[in-house]
């Protein structure tokens, strides 16, 4: 017997009818002989509706009260799912994050997990019942907290790690992770398996299906993830560094298990939520770059890429460019302008209409030809690269905002990613 | 400085606009120099809507899960009210029943309070903030419970008792308690004050504004109640045995404070949720009545009145009649029929189309003429009394269902209750 943690997102729990579909899937898993613990998000748009109510009474509500409000959403979905299972003849007990033993810091709205003591979940599952746990929420002492964006995935992985689950299944409204966003790159194919490192890079650079924190947690605690659709029985995408945990009937043959580790580029991600900040005309003196970096890193949440060029009209000066989250751009520029007398640069520009495309693959480690192939392909398509950054297994470029999608298609083709096994399996209307 | 506990029901919290009206009232109470702790129900019809969702997935959901679901309602209203107060510049912190220290039995759906440790509420109020507490809910160990019907009033009184509040204000959509239901008896007048004993009798026999459990609790712990409208600033009805707690500007003058204790009949209540069960032709032998009572008291939640007459066609036999909650009638009849061979009666009848009218007043203790005046008045109006029961300060009659309202009007007139100070103050569309 294995222990399976299943996480269902709001799109899989939009109404009581989808609640029944999810319950039938849980029952099927039970009847196949597995123990099951389930993590749920709020139904459909409930969280947004609650946030709208809050917005109606206060533009800037206290974070503690906002968490109190939003956590009502999972409470509703988990209780209804427990009732639905009960009606199908299966014992089920629902638990708030706090009841499930998920302890967090008291940073309301973006609390971090400090520990998980899933005693009640373990007892419930051992008694033969299905344990249903509210995602997204935890407890800090006697107070109720939320984990922020993607929090339900994080809850599911934390629970799976703490109970020693064999797999954490992340159910969504698409069949799994794809080589690119199928809404943009129409011949994108579903990935049967990804290493945790590859999944991390894709999640960090724009892939929307998996949240970075949950992948980090899965990697740290060796929790195999299986990202799949709650609307079909097709196998999804496994995220794991241990291919032996993938079931034998998954469409990765023994041969492909070997080759799968060698893929040059596994997939790509794109995003529009970046801006380019350029500091023009910085004196080329010791410490001037460090002073600029210091101002920026005090202001923004993440600096992704840095570029350096000589200022066009004056070879004694240097320009620095940064890729920043678009929400941070103006704040960083203001901070720099405030420090301008001390830093001595000419001026600052912020370009918001840029985007980023990243290619990711473990095989890039041993393949020095990747950057050349990328520049050739983009250049042939008339796409200018503003900034570039690399990790061992990733290469990201910042391009004009209106060329992001085209760059994604060009690179998908240039790195031989188009599906060779028929069309990408994406459900109508979805693709997130 | 005094400490005021205010309870707002769902009709006072129907949307974010009424949320602001309630918040302004709380702010006014704070600015008048009082400390304030607030107990809230779920907004408007939220509880019914959640119950409908439950009904959609299961006709008989587990009580624990139903409590988990329904308690989401107060969580939403209390968080929004805290945000609204915050937006008006006042600190406010919301607490679930469990966080407020309300400990109950684990009878999900109808838990009883076993204790209240309001440490966090006291600390919050002492810090100068408004404490907002979820009504209707508590905790049994790590589990979440609800107190059942009228639970928010009970929470408010329990909180007021445990923090030693000077008054517990119960806000509703009418101006207070009336001498009769103003929708039925149009010249009913608002009662300025009621003793706890009178309030108990009225609540137990059909008055809908106050719930029996909360009055019992207020009586036991000497918590003065002030039942009033959240839609106006008019003084409401005080429920207390200590007239000194009523403010000097309340429309009870010193003179009336004296006379108020002497009122023969203070008010009346009526209800339709009764049935009459008659056991016909019981042998007039020792123990036969006791055997019948035993069967009934094992089956029903409350036996209100008992009558005994000789069976019409056979003077050696006796008929027993009982007034029961209508929901219990058929079950009691079935239990009696099952025991018929042993009990030896002829047959059982259940009449569901009956109702009850009760008159209540502390002055009835020393007024033996009350029953005669009641029978005279009903008889003159052609109303037949099926059963009668009395307490020291109450007299109830069971009459035909279609004569209940008329009986209420007749008795209201017969005991000189009509308003002498103008019309009853009832808000349009309300009257509950």
Short mmCIF file of C-alpha atoms in Angstrom, two decimals, chain B residues 19 195 206 238 315 338 374 388 401:
data_model
loop_
_atom_site.label_atom_id
_atom_site.label_comp_id
_atom_site.label_asym_id
_atom_site.label_seq_id
_atom_site.Cartn_x
_atom_site.Cartn_y
_atom_site.Cartn_z
CA UNK B 19 -20.97 46.73 7.70
CA UNK B 195 -37.39 40.80 34.22
CA UNK B 206 -42.65 31.66 21.02
CA UNK B 238 -33.69 46.06 28.86
CA UNK B 315 -66.67 6.77 31.61
CA UNK B 338 -45.65 0.14 19.35
CA UNK B 374 -58.48 34.71 30.05
CA UNK B 388 -53.93 24.89 29.33
CA UNK B 401 -54.28 26.84 14.43
#
